[in-house]
């Protein structure tokens, strides 16, 4: 069960998060906070003509939240805003419903184990809540509560 | 002097049925006692018996059931009085928990004695429940909240406390034992010093009463609060002890039934202590359950519990100190019941999940003491907290669990 949650890919991304930096020329950004554990996450987007050119993040959190943010930035690159919204909805369903697992989430499927750990769902969704705030232009800090 | 062997822990564990279960296929190792303690059978049975046989409202019925319920309720007040060695039964006020007790004092004693420019002193070790009620009071009254700093071990800096006291100080409120670190505060010294300035002292005993004998007359504290559920009793019941003279001078907090002597639309005469502070139908079953918990502790003996736990804490401290990459947060010379720590390269939340899968229940997070976390430069810790039903085997399981955490994260 430990390996279902702490998949090799999650451990890798938590230790060496990708796109973990400030994006100076971001034109969308948002900040997220999980009051339960104090995890923080900032998401930066550079979007041009409805397409996400660059996406980065910064923050401090547990392995699940760091890996989720890292894999999110990889998944979003080159996506349209509409595709990003769809991905966000699917990822949320992956974690919070008991429906059969979706098949088209690629690497993000490593988070399918999280649904068995209700206390950890908020860790995995923090970066995504923050992404939604960035996409929808809400500049203020969001909470994963 | 009771010896360690005077506690028959395997017999004691049989009194706590919840402990004898498996969690994720492993024996449950319950090390989250600072959050809430488990309940012995006698407490569960007292609650059941009350609802099966004795349930009625108190202080009003002429009928036999009401009389019985009232007697059990008031008998529990006497048990609490003896448990704290208070001078009088009417100094024991039943509240929902330590939090409500502190809020009661802030809203009654505080609001009548703290004015603009006055000062309330707390310590940097406090739980949010002993910070926020005073912040609210100070904001309302334009008063100032002063904080006694702590050193790197997590001990209050007593000389700094002495410097904080002045003629504007109206109240000191400090914990007996820190929930996040386990530090035992030098409350007797704090009380003596504050009394030198004629300043009353409230002690938050939420984390103390389950670990050590508390004697409010010996401490000479003015207020003492604790929660029933942390001392093997039910949730939703707690105690405020206050010196009679102070309680008498305080206005009531909540209005309602039972706290009055007579009511007309022109004027209400308030009831005597302790009923002045117990408006409405109280948590009768909770009080009776708390009484049963105190009987149980009397039977085991608080001194034997303290001696046993001191030994267990020392064993646990040594075991954790030997784990490379682990840092204990809170290394006070006087401690009770708490092993708070961080592991290099592992977030406490991840450590907590992996320990849980090993059957080990710990708390991770800021423990409702964010200023303590800030002081040590961490966002959270993993906290193992002890009770007298824990054993060296539980500590060994924790150590093995931590090794598992390190394995998963290859640190």
Coordinates of C-alpha atoms in Angstrom, one line a residue:
Chain A
X1 CA 0.0 0.0 0.0
X2 CA 2.9 2.3 0.7
X3 CA 4.1 1.8 -2.9
X4 CA 0.6 2.6 -4.2
X5 CA 0.9 6.0 -2.7
X6 CA 4.6 6.7 -2.9
X7 CA 5.1 5.6 -6.5
X8 CA 8.6 5.8 -7.8
X9 CA 7.7 8.7 -10.1
X10 CA 6.2 10.7 -7.1
X11 CA 9.3 10.2 -5.0
X12 CA 11.5 11.2 -8.0
X13 CA 9.5 14.4 -8.6
X14 CA 9.3 15.3 -4.9
X15 CA 13.1 15.1 -4.6
X16 CA 13.9 16.7 -7.9
X17 CA 10.9 18.9 -8.8
X18 CA 10.8 20.0 -12.5
X19 CA 10.1 23.6 -13.4
X20 CA 10.7 24.7 -9.8
X21 CA 11.5 28.3 -10.2
X22 CA 10.1 31.8 -10.5
X23 CA 8.9 32.7 -14.0
X24 CA 9.9 36.4 -14.5
X25 CA 7.7 36.9 -17.6
X26 CA 4.6 35.2 -16.3
X27 CA 1.4 36.8 -17.2
X28 CA -0.8 34.7 -14.9
X29 CA 0.1 33.7 -11.4
X30 CA -1.6 32.6 -8.2
X31 CA -0.7 31.5 -4.7
X32 CA -2.2 28.5 -2.8
X33 CA -2.1 27.5 0.8
X34 CA -3.2 24.4 2.7
X35 CA -4.0 25.5 6.2
X36 CA -4.1 21.9 7.5
X37 CA -0.4 21.3 7.0
X38 CA 1.0 24.7 6.1
X39 CA 1.9 23.7 2.6
X40 CA 2.4 26.7 0.2
X41 CA 2.4 26.7 -3.6
X42 CA 2.9 29.5 -6.2
X43 CA 2.1 28.8 -9.9
X44 CA 3.4 31.0 -12.7
X45 CA 2.0 30.8 -16.3
X46 CA 3.2 32.4 -19.5
X47 CA 0.2 32.2 -21.9
X48 CA 0.1 33.4 -25.5
X49 CA -3.0 33.3 -27.7
X50 CA -4.7 30.9 -25.4
X51 CA -1.8 28.5 -25.3
X52 CA 0.4 27.8 -22.2
X53 CA 4.0 28.4 -23.3
X54 CA 5.7 28.1 -19.9
X55 CA 4.6 27.0 -16.5
X56 CA 6.6 26.9 -13.3
X57 CA 6.0 26.6 -9.5
X58 CA 7.5 27.4 -6.2
X59 CA 6.7 26.4 -2.7
X60 CA 7.2 24.1 0.2
X61 CA 5.2 21.0 0.9
X62 CA 5.1 17.2 1.3
X63 CA 6.1 14.7 -1.3
X64 CA 2.6 14.4 -2.7
X65 CA 2.0 18.1 -3.1
X66 CA 5.5 18.8 -4.5
X67 CA 5.3 15.9 -7.0
X68 CA 1.8 16.8 -8.0
X69 CA 2.9 20.4 -8.8
X70 CA 6.0 19.2 -10.7
X71 CA 4.0 16.7 -12.8
X72 CA 1.3 19.3 -13.4
X73 CA 3.8 21.7 -14.9
X74 CA 5.1 19.0 -17.3
X75 CA 1.5 18.1 -18.3
X76 CA 0.4 21.6 -19.0
X77 CA 3.2 22.8 -21.3
X78 CA 1.8 23.5 -24.8
X79 CA -1.8 22.9 -23.8
X80 CA -4.6 25.4 -24.5
X81 CA -6.4 27.0 -21.6
X82 CA -9.4 24.9 -22.5
X83 CA -7.3 21.7 -22.4
X84 CA -5.8 22.7 -19.1
X85 CA -9.3 23.2 -17.6
X86 CA -10.3 19.7 -18.9
X87 CA -7.2 18.1 -17.4
X88 CA -7.8 19.8 -14.1
X89 CA -11.3 18.4 -14.0
X90 CA -10.1 14.9 -14.9
X91 CA -7.3 15.0 -12.3
X92 CA -9.8 16.1 -9.7
X93 CA -12.1 13.1 -10.6
X94 CA -9.1 10.8 -10.4
X95 CA -8.6 11.7 -6.8
X96 CA -12.1 12.3 -5.4
X97 CA -14.5 9.9 -7.1
X98 CA -14.8 6.1 -6.9
X99 CA -15.5 5.8 -10.6
X100 CA -13.3 3.5 -12.7
X101 CA -9.9 5.2 -13.3
X102 CA -9.7 7.3 -16.4
X103 CA -7.2 6.1 -19.0
X104 CA -6.0 9.3 -20.6
X105 CA -4.1 11.0 -17.9
X106 CA -0.6 9.8 -18.8
X107 CA 2.0 10.1 -16.1
X108 CA -0.6 11.7 -13.8
X109 CA -2.0 8.3 -13.2
X110 CA 0.7 7.7 -10.6
X111 CA -1.7 9.7 -8.3
X112 CA -4.5 7.1 -8.5
X113 CA -3.3 5.7 -5.2
X114 CA -4.1 8.9 -3.4
X115 CA -7.9 8.3 -3.6
X116 CA -7.4 5.5 -0.9
X117 CA -6.0 8.2 1.4
X118 CA -8.7 10.8 1.9
X119 CA -6.4 12.8 4.3
X120 CA -3.9 13.3 1.5
X121 CA -6.2 14.3 -1.4
X122 CA -5.8 18.0 -0.5
X123 CA -2.0 17.6 -0.8
X124 CA -2.4 16.3 -4.3
X125 CA -4.9 19.0 -5.4
X126 CA -3.1 22.1 -3.9
X127 CA -1.2 23.0 -7.1
X128 CA -4.2 22.3 -9.2
X129 CA -6.5 24.6 -7.2
X130 CA -3.7 27.2 -7.5
X131 CA -3.6 26.6 -11.3
X132 CA -7.4 27.2 -11.5
X133 CA -7.0 30.5 -9.7
X134 CA -4.2 31.5 -12.1
X135 CA -6.3 30.5 -15.2
X136 CA -9.3 32.4 -14.0
X137 CA -7.3 35.4 -13.0
X138 CA -8.1 35.3 -9.3
X139 CA -5.0 37.0 -8.0
X140 CA -5.5 36.4 -4.3
X141 CA -4.3 33.4 -2.4
X142 CA -6.5 30.3 -2.6
X143 CA -6.9 27.6 -0.1
X144 CA -7.3 23.9 -0.7
X145 CA -9.8 23.6 2.1
Chain B
X1 CA 8.5 6.5 46.1
X2 CA 6.6 4.3 43.6
X3 CA 8.8 2.3 41.3
X4 CA 8.4 1.7 37.6
X5 CA 7.3 -1.8 38.2
X6 CA 4.4 -0.7 40.3
X7 CA 2.4 -0.3 37.1
X8 CA 0.9 -3.4 35.6
X9 CA 0.7 -2.1 32.0
X10 CA -0.5 -5.4 30.4
X11 CA -3.5 -5.4 32.9
X12 CA -4.1 -1.7 32.2
X13 CA -4.2 -2.2 28.5
X14 CA -7.0 -4.7 28.9
X15 CA -9.0 -1.9 30.4
X16 CA -8.7 0.0 27.0
X17 CA -10.5 -2.2 24.5
X18 CA -9.7 0.1 21.6
X19 CA -6.0 -0.6 21.8
X20 CA -6.5 -4.3 21.0
X21 CA -7.1 -3.9 17.3
X22 CA -5.3 -4.0 14.0
X23 CA -4.7 -1.0 11.8
X24 CA -3.8 -1.8 8.2
X25 CA -3.1 -5.3 9.3
X26 CA -0.6 -4.2 12.1
X27 CA -1.3 -4.0 15.8
X28 CA -2.4 -0.4 16.6
X29 CA 0.3 1.6 18.3
X30 CA -1.6 4.7 19.7
X31 CA 0.8 7.6 20.2
X32 CA -1.5 10.5 19.7
X33 CA -2.5 11.0 23.3
X34 CA -1.8 14.7 23.4
X35 CA -4.6 15.1 20.8
X36 CA -7.0 12.8 22.8
X37 CA -6.6 9.9 25.1
X38 CA -8.4 6.6 24.9
X39 CA -11.1 5.7 27.4
X40 CA -11.0 2.8 29.9
X41 CA -14.0 0.5 30.1
X42 CA -15.1 2.0 33.4
X43 CA -15.6 5.4 31.7
X44 CA -17.5 3.9 28.8
X45 CA -19.7 1.9 31.2
X46 CA -20.4 5.0 33.4
X47 CA -21.8 6.8 30.3
X48 CA -23.8 3.7 29.3
X49 CA -25.2 3.2 32.8
X50 CA -26.2 6.8 33.0
X51 CA -28.2 6.7 29.8
X52 CA -29.6 3.3 30.6
X53 CA -30.6 3.9 34.2
X54 CA -30.1 7.4 35.5
X55 CA -30.8 9.9 32.8
X56 CA -32.8 13.0 33.9
X57 CA -32.1 16.7 34.1
X58 CA -30.4 17.9 37.2
X59 CA -31.1 20.5 39.9
X60 CA -34.9 20.8 39.2
X61 CA -36.8 17.6 39.2
X62 CA -38.7 16.4 42.3
X63 CA -38.6 12.9 41.0
X64 CA -36.2 10.1 42.0
X65 CA -34.4 10.0 38.6
X66 CA -33.6 13.6 38.7
X67 CA -32.3 13.3 42.2
X68 CA -30.1 10.4 41.3
X69 CA -28.7 12.3 38.2
X70 CA -28.1 15.4 40.4
X71 CA -26.3 13.4 43.0
X72 CA -24.0 11.7 40.4
X73 CA -23.3 15.1 38.8
X74 CA -22.4 16.8 42.0
X75 CA -20.4 13.8 43.3
X76 CA -18.2 14.2 40.2
X77 CA -17.6 17.8 41.1
X78 CA -16.2 16.6 44.4
X79 CA -14.0 14.1 42.6
X80 CA -12.5 16.9 40.5
X81 CA -12.1 19.0 43.6
X82 CA -10.0 16.3 45.3
X83 CA -8.2 15.5 42.0
X84 CA -6.9 19.1 41.8
X85 CA -6.8 19.5 45.6
X86 CA -9.0 22.6 45.4
X87 CA -10.2 24.1 48.7
X88 CA -13.9 24.0 47.8
X89 CA -16.3 22.2 45.5
X90 CA -17.8 25.5 44.3
X91 CA -14.4 26.4 42.9
X92 CA -14.9 23.8 40.2
X93 CA -16.9 25.0 37.2
X94 CA -17.8 22.5 34.4
X95 CA -17.2 23.8 30.9
X96 CA -16.9 22.2 27.5
X97 CA -13.1 21.9 27.6
X98 CA -9.9 23.9 28.4
X99 CA -10.6 26.2 25.4
X100 CA -14.0 27.2 26.9
X101 CA -12.5 27.6 30.3
X102 CA -9.9 30.1 29.0
X103 CA -12.5 32.0 27.0
X104 CA -14.7 32.2 30.1
X105 CA -11.9 33.8 32.1
X106 CA -11.0 36.2 29.2
X107 CA -14.6 37.3 28.8
X108 CA -15.4 37.8 32.4
X109 CA -12.3 38.4 34.5
X110 CA -10.5 39.8 31.5
X111 CA -13.2 42.2 30.3
X112 CA -13.7 43.6 33.8
X113 CA -10.0 43.9 34.7
X114 CA -8.1 44.7 31.5
X115 CA -8.3 48.2 30.1
X116 CA -6.7 50.3 27.5
X117 CA -2.9 50.1 27.7
X118 CA -2.9 47.2 30.1
X119 CA -1.0 44.1 29.4
X120 CA -1.6 40.3 29.3
X121 CA 1.4 38.0 29.4
X122 CA 1.5 34.6 27.7
X123 CA 4.4 32.4 26.6
X124 CA 5.8 31.5 23.2
X125 CA 4.8 27.9 23.9
X126 CA 1.1 28.4 24.0
X127 CA -1.5 26.4 22.1
X128 CA -3.7 28.7 19.9
X129 CA -6.5 28.3 22.6
X130 CA -4.3 30.2 25.0
X131 CA -3.3 32.8 22.5
X132 CA -6.4 33.8 20.5
X133 CA -8.9 34.5 23.5
X134 CA -6.3 36.9 24.9
X135 CA -5.7 38.5 21.4
X136 CA -9.5 39.0 21.1
X137 CA -9.6 40.6 24.5
X138 CA -6.6 42.8 23.9
X139 CA -8.0 44.0 20.6
X140 CA -11.3 44.8 22.2
X141 CA -9.7 46.7 25.1
X142 CA -6.8 48.2 23.2
X143 CA -4.6 46.3 25.6
X144 CA -1.2 44.7 24.8
X145 CA -0.4 41.0 24.5
X146 CA 3.2 40.3 25.8
X147 CA 5.0 37.0 25.0
X148 CA 7.6 35.3 27.1
X149 CA 10.3 34.1 24.7
X150 CA 11.6 30.5 24.7
X151 CA 15.2 29.2 24.3
X152 CA 16.4 26.7 21.7
X153 CA 15.5 23.8 24.0
X154 CA 11.9 25.1 24.1
X155 CA 12.0 26.4 27.7
X156 CA 10.6 29.8 28.7
X157 CA 13.2 32.3 29.5
X158 CA 12.4 33.1 33.1
X159 CA 14.5 36.2 33.3
X160 CA 12.7 37.7 30.3
X161 CA 9.4 36.9 32.1
X162 CA 10.5 38.8 35.1
X163 CA 11.3 41.8 32.9
X164 CA 7.9 41.7 31.2
X165 CA 6.0 42.2 34.5
X166 CA 5.1 45.8 35.3
X167 CA 2.2 47.7 36.9
X168 CA 0.2 47.5 33.7
X169 CA 0.3 43.7 33.7
X170 CA -3.2 42.4 34.6
X171 CA -3.0 38.7 33.9
X172 CA -0.5 35.9 33.1
X173 CA -1.7 32.9 31.2
X174 CA 0.7 30.0 30.5
X175 CA 0.5 26.3 29.9
X176 CA 1.6 23.8 32.5
X177 CA 2.9 21.5 29.8
X178 CA 3.4 22.5 26.1
X179 CA 1.3 20.4 23.7
X180 CA 3.7 20.8 20.8
X181 CA 7.0 20.2 22.7
X182 CA 6.2 18.6 26.0
X183 CA 8.1 21.3 28.0
X184 CA 7.0 21.4 31.7
X185 CA 6.9 25.1 32.5
X186 CA 8.1 26.3 35.9
X187 CA 4.6 27.3 36.8
X188 CA 5.1 27.6 40.5
X189 CA 7.9 30.1 40.0
X190 CA 5.9 32.0 37.4
X191 CA 2.9 32.2 39.8
X192 CA 5.1 33.3 42.7
X193 CA 6.7 36.0 40.7
X194 CA 3.4 37.3 39.2
X195 CA 1.9 37.4 42.6
X196 CA 4.7 39.7 43.7
X197 CA 3.1 42.2 41.3
X198 CA -0.4 41.2 42.5
X199 CA -1.1 39.7 39.1
X200 CA -3.3 36.6 38.9
X201 CA -2.2 33.6 36.8
X202 CA -4.2 31.2 34.7
X203 CA -2.6 27.8 34.0
X204 CA -3.7 25.8 31.0
X205 CA -3.4 22.3 32.3
X206 CA -4.7 20.5 29.2
X207 CA -1.5 18.6 28.7
X208 CA -0.5 18.2 32.3
X209 CA -3.3 16.5 34.2
X210 CA -2.9 13.1 32.5
X211 CA 0.8 13.0 33.3
X212 CA 1.3 14.3 36.8
X213 CA -0.4 15.1 40.1
X214 CA -1.7 18.7 40.1
X215 CA -2.3 20.5 43.3
X216 CA -3.8 23.9 42.7
X217 CA -3.4 25.0 46.3
X218 CA 0.3 24.1 46.3
X219 CA 0.8 25.9 43.0
X220 CA -1.4 28.8 44.3
X221 CA -2.6 29.4 40.8
X222 CA -5.7 31.6 40.4
X223 CA -7.3 29.7 37.5
X224 CA -6.5 26.2 36.2
X225 CA -8.2 24.7 33.1
X226 CA -8.2 21.2 31.6
X227 CA -10.2 19.0 29.2
X228 CA -11.8 15.7 30.2
X229 CA -11.0 13.9 26.9
X230 CA -7.3 14.3 27.4
X231 CA -7.5 12.7 30.8
X232 CA -9.2 9.5 29.7
X233 CA -12.7 11.0 30.1
X234 CA -15.3 11.9 27.4
X235 CA -15.1 14.7 24.9
X236 CA -17.2 17.8 25.4
X237 CA -16.4 18.2 29.1
X238 CA -13.8 20.2 30.9
X239 CA -13.0 22.0 34.1
X240 CA -12.3 25.6 35.1
X241 CA -10.9 25.9 38.6
X242 CA -10.9 29.4 40.0
X243 CA -10.2 30.7 43.5
X244 CA -13.5 31.4 45.1
X245 CA -12.8 35.0 45.8
X246 CA -12.0 35.7 42.1
X247 CA -14.9 33.7 40.8
X248 CA -17.3 35.6 43.1
X249 CA -16.1 38.9 41.9
X250 CA -16.5 38.0 38.2
X251 CA -19.7 38.7 36.2
X252 CA -21.5 35.7 34.8
X253 CA -20.5 34.7 31.2
X254 CA -23.5 33.1 29.6
X255 CA -27.1 33.8 30.8
X256 CA -29.8 31.1 31.0
X257 CA -31.3 28.5 33.3
X258 CA -29.5 27.3 36.4
X259 CA -27.3 30.4 36.7
X260 CA -30.0 32.5 38.2
X261 CA -31.6 32.7 41.6
X262 CA -34.7 34.7 40.5
X263 CA -35.7 36.4 37.2
X264 CA -38.1 39.2 36.6
X265 CA -38.2 41.5 33.5
X266 CA -36.8 44.2 35.7
X267 CA -33.9 42.4 37.4
X268 CA -32.2 39.0 37.6
X269 CA -30.4 37.8 40.7
X270 CA -27.6 35.5 39.8
X271 CA -27.0 32.1 41.4
X272 CA -24.1 31.3 43.7
X273 CA -21.0 29.5 42.7
X274 CA -20.5 27.3 40.8
X275 CA -23.9 27.5 39.2
X276 CA -23.4 31.2 38.2
X277 CA -21.1 29.9 35.5
X278 CA -23.1 26.9 34.4
X279 CA -26.0 28.3 32.4
X280 CA -28.3 25.8 30.7
X281 CA -28.4 22.0 30.9
X282 CA -24.8 20.9 31.2
X283 CA -23.1 17.8 29.8
X284 CA -24.4 15.7 32.6
X285 CA -23.2 12.3 31.2
X286 CA -19.8 13.9 30.3
X287 CA -19.4 15.1 33.9
X288 CA -20.2 11.6 35.3
X289 CA -17.8 10.1 32.7
X290 CA -15.1 12.4 33.9
X291 CA -15.8 11.4 37.5
X292 CA -15.3 7.8 36.5
X293 CA -12.0 8.6 34.7
X294 CA -10.7 10.4 37.9
X295 CA -11.8 7.4 40.0
X296 CA -9.8 5.2 37.6
X297 CA -6.7 7.4 37.8
X298 CA -6.9 7.4 41.6
X299 CA -7.0 3.7 41.6
X300 CA -3.8 3.5 39.4
X301 CA -2.2 6.4 41.2
X302 CA -0.9 9.6 39.6
X303 CA 2.6 9.3 41.1
X304 CA 3.0 5.8 39.7
X305 CA 1.8 7.1 36.3
X306 CA 4.3 9.9 36.4
X307 CA 7.2 7.6 37.3
X308 CA 6.3 5.1 34.6
X309 CA 5.9 7.8 32.0
X310 CA 9.2 9.6 32.9
X311 CA 11.0 6.3 32.3
X312 CA 9.2 5.7 29.0
X313 CA 9.9 9.3 27.8
X314 CA 13.5 8.8 28.6
X315 CA 13.6 5.5 26.7
X316 CA 11.9 7.1 23.7
X317 CA 14.2 10.2 23.8
X318 CA 17.3 8.0 23.7
X319 CA 15.8 5.8 21.0
X320 CA 15.0 8.7 18.7
X321 CA 18.3 10.5 19.4
X322 CA 20.1 7.5 18.0
X323 CA 18.3 7.8 14.6
X324 CA 20.5 9.6 12.1
X325 CA 18.8 12.5 10.3
X326 CA 16.2 12.9 13.0
X327 CA 16.0 16.1 15.0
X328 CA 14.0 16.3 18.2
X329 CA 12.1 19.6 18.5
X330 CA 11.8 20.5 22.1
X331 CA 14.6 19.2 24.4
X332 CA 13.6 20.9 27.6
X333 CA 15.2 19.5 30.8
X334 CA 11.8 19.1 32.3
X335 CA 9.4 17.3 29.9
X336 CA 6.3 15.2 29.9
X337 CA 4.7 12.9 27.4
X338 CA 5.8 14.4 24.0
X339 CA 8.4 13.4 21.4
X340 CA 8.2 16.0 18.6
X341 CA 10.6 15.6 15.7
X342 CA 11.5 16.2 12.1
X343 CA 13.4 13.9 9.7
X344 CA 15.8 15.4 7.2
X345 CA 14.4 15.2 3.7
X346 CA 10.9 14.0 4.7
X347 CA 7.9 16.2 5.2
X348 CA 6.1 15.3 8.5
X349 CA 2.8 14.7 6.6
X350 CA 4.5 11.9 4.5
X351 CA 6.1 10.5 7.7
X352 CA 2.6 10.4 9.3
X353 CA 1.0 8.5 6.4
X354 CA 3.8 5.9 6.3
X355 CA 3.7 5.4 10.1
X356 CA -0.1 5.0 9.9
X357 CA 0.3 2.2 7.4
X358 CA 2.6 0.6 10.0
X359 CA -0.3 0.8 12.5
X360 CA 1.3 3.8 14.3
X361 CA -1.0 6.8 15.1
X362 CA 0.9 10.0 15.5
X363 CA 0.0 13.6 14.9
X364 CA 1.7 15.7 12.2
X365 CA 1.3 19.4 11.5
X366 CA 1.7 22.5 13.6
X367 CA -0.2 21.1 16.6
X368 CA -2.3 24.4 16.9
X369 CA 0.9 26.1 17.9
X370 CA 2.2 27.9 14.8
X371 CA 4.3 30.4 16.8
X372 CA 6.2 27.4 18.3
X373 CA 6.9 26.0 14.8
X374 CA 8.1 29.4 13.6
X375 CA 10.4 29.6 16.6
X376 CA 12.2 26.4 15.5
X377 CA 12.0 27.3 11.7
X378 CA 9.8 24.4 10.8
X379 CA 6.3 24.4 9.3
X380 CA 5.3 21.3 11.1
X381 CA 6.6 18.3 13.1
X382 CA 5.7 14.7 13.7
X383 CA 4.6 14.2 17.3
X384 CA 4.4 11.0 19.2
X385 CA 2.7 11.6 22.6
X386 CA 2.5 9.1 25.4
X387 CA 0.1 7.8 28.0
X388 CA 0.6 5.3 30.8
X389 CA -0.8 2.5 28.6
X390 CA 2.0 2.9 26.1
X391 CA 5.0 0.6 26.4
X392 CA 8.6 0.3 25.3
X393 CA 7.4 -2.0 22.6
X394 CA 5.3 0.9 21.3
X395 CA 8.5 3.0 21.2
X396 CA 10.3 0.2 19.4
X397 CA 7.5 0.1 16.8
X398 CA 7.8 3.8 16.3
X399 CA 11.6 3.5 15.8
X400 CA 11.0 0.7 13.2
X401 CA 8.3 2.8 11.6
X402 CA 10.7 5.7 11.3
X403 CA 13.3 3.4 9.7
X404 CA 10.6 2.4 7.2
X405 CA 9.9 6.1 6.5
X406 CA 13.6 6.7 5.8
X407 CA 13.7 3.6 3.6
X408 CA 10.8 4.8 1.4
X409 CA 12.4 8.2 1.0
X410 CA 15.9 6.8 0.8
X411 CA 17.3 9.3 3.4

